Amino acid sequence: MKEVLSVHDIIDSDNYISPKFRSDDNIKIKSNDDYYQFYKKSIENIGDYWAGVASELYWFKKWDINMHGDFPDFKFFLNGYSNVCFNCIDRHALKNPDKTAIIWLSEDGLERKMDYRSLMIYTSKFASYLRSIGIKKGDVVAIFMPNRIESFIAVHACYRIGAIYNIIFSGFSTKALLDRLYETMPKVIITADKTVRRGKVINIKEKLDSIINNVKSIQKVIIVKRFVDTSLNKNEVSFEDVLKETNDLIDPVHIEANEPGFVIYTSGTTSRPKGIVHSGIGFMVGAYHNVKYALDLNKSDVYWCTADIGWLTFPIFELVGGLAHGATVVAYEGALDFPGIDNFYNTLEKYKINKLFTAPTFLRMLARYGNETASKYNIKLDLISLVGEPLDTKTWYWAHDTFGADINNTYGQTETGSAWTSSIVGATYMRPGSAGLPLPGHAFKIIDDTGKEVKTGEAGTLVITKPFPSLARSIWNDHNKYINQYFSVFPNFYCTYDSAIKDKFGHIWVIGRTDDVINVSGHRISTMEMENSIMSVPDISEAAVIGIDHEIKGTVPYVFFTSKNTDNEIKNKISSAIESSIGRFAMPEKIIMIPEMPKTRSGKIMRRLLKEIVMHGDVSGDITGLENPDSINIIKNAINNQK
Ligand code: PRX
């Protein structure tokens, strides 16, 4: 028996874990066996399948055609008219007005709740105000906001009148903000004066003030004031005053199912961020479906998605998907572990949260604090769902054993508008390390460079073979780029640029971006495979592997890790783990300890920056999505000292 199992050993094993938590809702897939038949049928007639899902939502006028056309020019629910705001808010406010829609919390201890009735009234008033200042269907409204109840109101007010909103992450630098505003040219921007993060007050409005004169399209700035001392400039109005002074309510407009709903920029881990355009209604149908299977939200659930509104995870799983189910959702502003990790555990305990949606990087952070901290609290988590990066098996088991919760690692992209591989929560088996099964209505293949399907257990490029409603419809201002980027590598398929393996259970293992597969002396190894074995070494907190060109071997792996253990022995342990689980051929050229990983604010490790530092000593590409811009210098010094 090998000391450390390789990803391939894990993939080939028969190891699976049955879900503990059982769905009792109206989900038709009740067992692992049910799934396969259900899935097969769903992709035999994709249009019919999605029409069934869409019928669970409200339509002003039903569509004429379920599904029309194919990649790259496809439509769903053609000539069907609906409204996202109506489905997510009014529909529940009319049935269940007193039900809490949002519980908002912040790191400085504030709490505010809003029921569905109030949410409907405020959203309707705000929509009416937008209309009164000239915002029509198809106009762009920028939303540069942290997680606040007003962010929910702003987004749904746009949906209500058919304005296209551009959500911009509030932690972005002035330059990143300006780049995005230049492209989308909004008429109105909604922002906050300040936010709190790690005990500091961060001035958001200041960033906008410094560039606003360069964005001539902006006619009005609406400010959510958290601090009384914020003064407003000409053309600025406070969100609170708008709600106080607007008495008119406005009905939701009827929006055709394929009309654009919003623009969101990709996280930019591999290249310059792209403005992804999603349809409003198609996205809603996808998000509703995604939440149904990846969370199985029930009436009694208290559910918290820890993502920031600036990343698509939040719109899918909370802002649209969560509310479409009429759930009570928790939204949080600030750092989850401030002033300490107890803050996070306290929140779980106090609000009796039983379902959590978060990122693998956050689970790794919890693991670093150890289970002693977790065990001090009375926590009753049934389910932890995740998206964003591979979830190493060490962290999977840690979370499963510590919380006694089912773990659902899902996979998706900003472009897919849904985490389309997932467990069917409460029904299908879990395979620690895999990204679950394709959700019904999502057809895919794993293919080699010639387009031929690879065998079960072999790695290839993951492509999507048929459209689904939440798939991006364009890139803002550049439809040709959309076609070239996603549909030209393998004609007729959408290319994810991710490398994946399908195992004998049909589970999908996403093992890295296609460019992250390193070819060392003719052996193809994925970064995820190596990172997984490095993570098995005790005391390693995070690991990242990149391939660097080598005259003789083609490419050689460079390993980066973070650990609280500074003992030199740890590097030997890393080498042994790789040798034991993968083989000598994968031995790293260099093993470099760094104080922290360069990460996006959504928690992804930006491997391309590590590569740039090794190759050029510095970074020149886009770093606007970086969590901590200061990390670059710290990491640069560490790398240059150990190169
Ligand atoms: O490489 C895949 C990785 O993250 C990319 C998508 O990032 P983003 O657009 O920010 O995702 C938004 C999610 C709604 C993918 O192309 N990725 C995502 N989930 C996983 C993953 N890699 C491995 N395992 C996952 N579960």
XYZ file of N, CA, C and O and ligand atoms in Angstrom, residues 267 316 387-390 409-414 498 510 513 604, ligand 1:
90
model
N -13.192 36.337 -13.223
C -12.259 36.669 -12.141
C -10.854 36.967 -12.656
O -10.027 37.496 -11.927
N -25.954 33.413 -8.084
C -26.538 32.087 -8.352
C -27.187 31.544 -7.084
O -28.339 31.130 -7.083
N -17.759 25.864 -4.269
C -17.425 25.993 -5.692
C -16.151 26.813 -5.806
O -15.798 27.545 -4.887
N -15.467 26.675 -6.918
C -14.391 27.617 -7.203
C -13.046 27.029 -7.516
O -12.297 27.585 -8.300
N -12.720 25.915 -6.861
C -11.385 25.337 -7.027
C -11.477 23.862 -6.657
O -12.435 23.464 -5.997
N -10.423 23.107 -6.991
C -10.440 21.720 -6.515
C -10.478 21.696 -4.988
O -9.903 22.573 -4.337
N -18.988 19.325 -3.272
C -18.075 20.151 -4.060
C -18.648 20.295 -5.467
O -18.835 19.306 -6.157
N -18.951 21.511 -5.875
C -19.553 21.720 -7.192
C -18.567 22.443 -8.105
O -17.614 23.056 -7.632
N -18.812 22.339 -9.382
C -17.932 22.986 -10.366
C -18.757 23.830 -11.336
O -19.813 23.380 -11.816
N -18.284 25.017 -11.612
C -18.961 25.851 -12.608
C -18.066 27.010 -12.964
O -16.949 27.134 -12.462
N -18.550 27.843 -13.837
C -17.782 29.002 -14.295
C -18.703 30.218 -14.341
O -19.923 30.064 -14.511
N -18.121 31.402 -14.291
C -18.921 32.620 -14.461
C -19.726 32.492 -15.757
O -20.883 32.876 -15.828
N -11.106 23.627 -19.168
C -10.727 22.874 -17.973
C -10.428 21.436 -18.364
O -11.036 20.882 -19.283
N -12.418 17.687 -11.843
C -11.812 18.791 -12.596
C -10.402 18.942 -12.059
O -10.203 19.232 -10.876
N -6.916 23.873 -15.158
C -7.123 24.451 -16.479
C -6.332 23.617 -17.483
O -5.327 22.995 -17.115
N -9.447 32.202 -5.218
C -8.689 31.347 -6.139
C -7.226 31.736 -6.146
O -6.897 32.923 -6.183
O -11.020 26.118 -13.481
C -12.319 25.976 -12.961
C -12.327 26.435 -11.513
O -12.760 27.781 -11.535
C -13.049 28.203 -12.867
C -14.259 29.105 -12.882
O -14.035 30.228 -12.109
P -15.189 31.312 -11.858
O -15.647 31.782 -13.192
O -14.660 32.335 -10.917
O -16.284 30.439 -11.140
C -17.476 30.930 -10.743
C -18.308 29.778 -10.180
C -19.744 30.038 -10.306
C -13.296 26.926 -13.621
O -13.072 27.087 -15.008
N -13.251 25.654 -10.692
C -14.482 26.004 -10.278
N -15.002 25.038 -9.481
C -14.099 24.044 -9.419
C -12.975 24.429 -10.193
N -11.904 23.627 -10.334
C -11.930 22.430 -9.721
N -12.952 21.990 -8.955
C -14.050 22.757 -8.761
N -15.027 22.318 -7.987
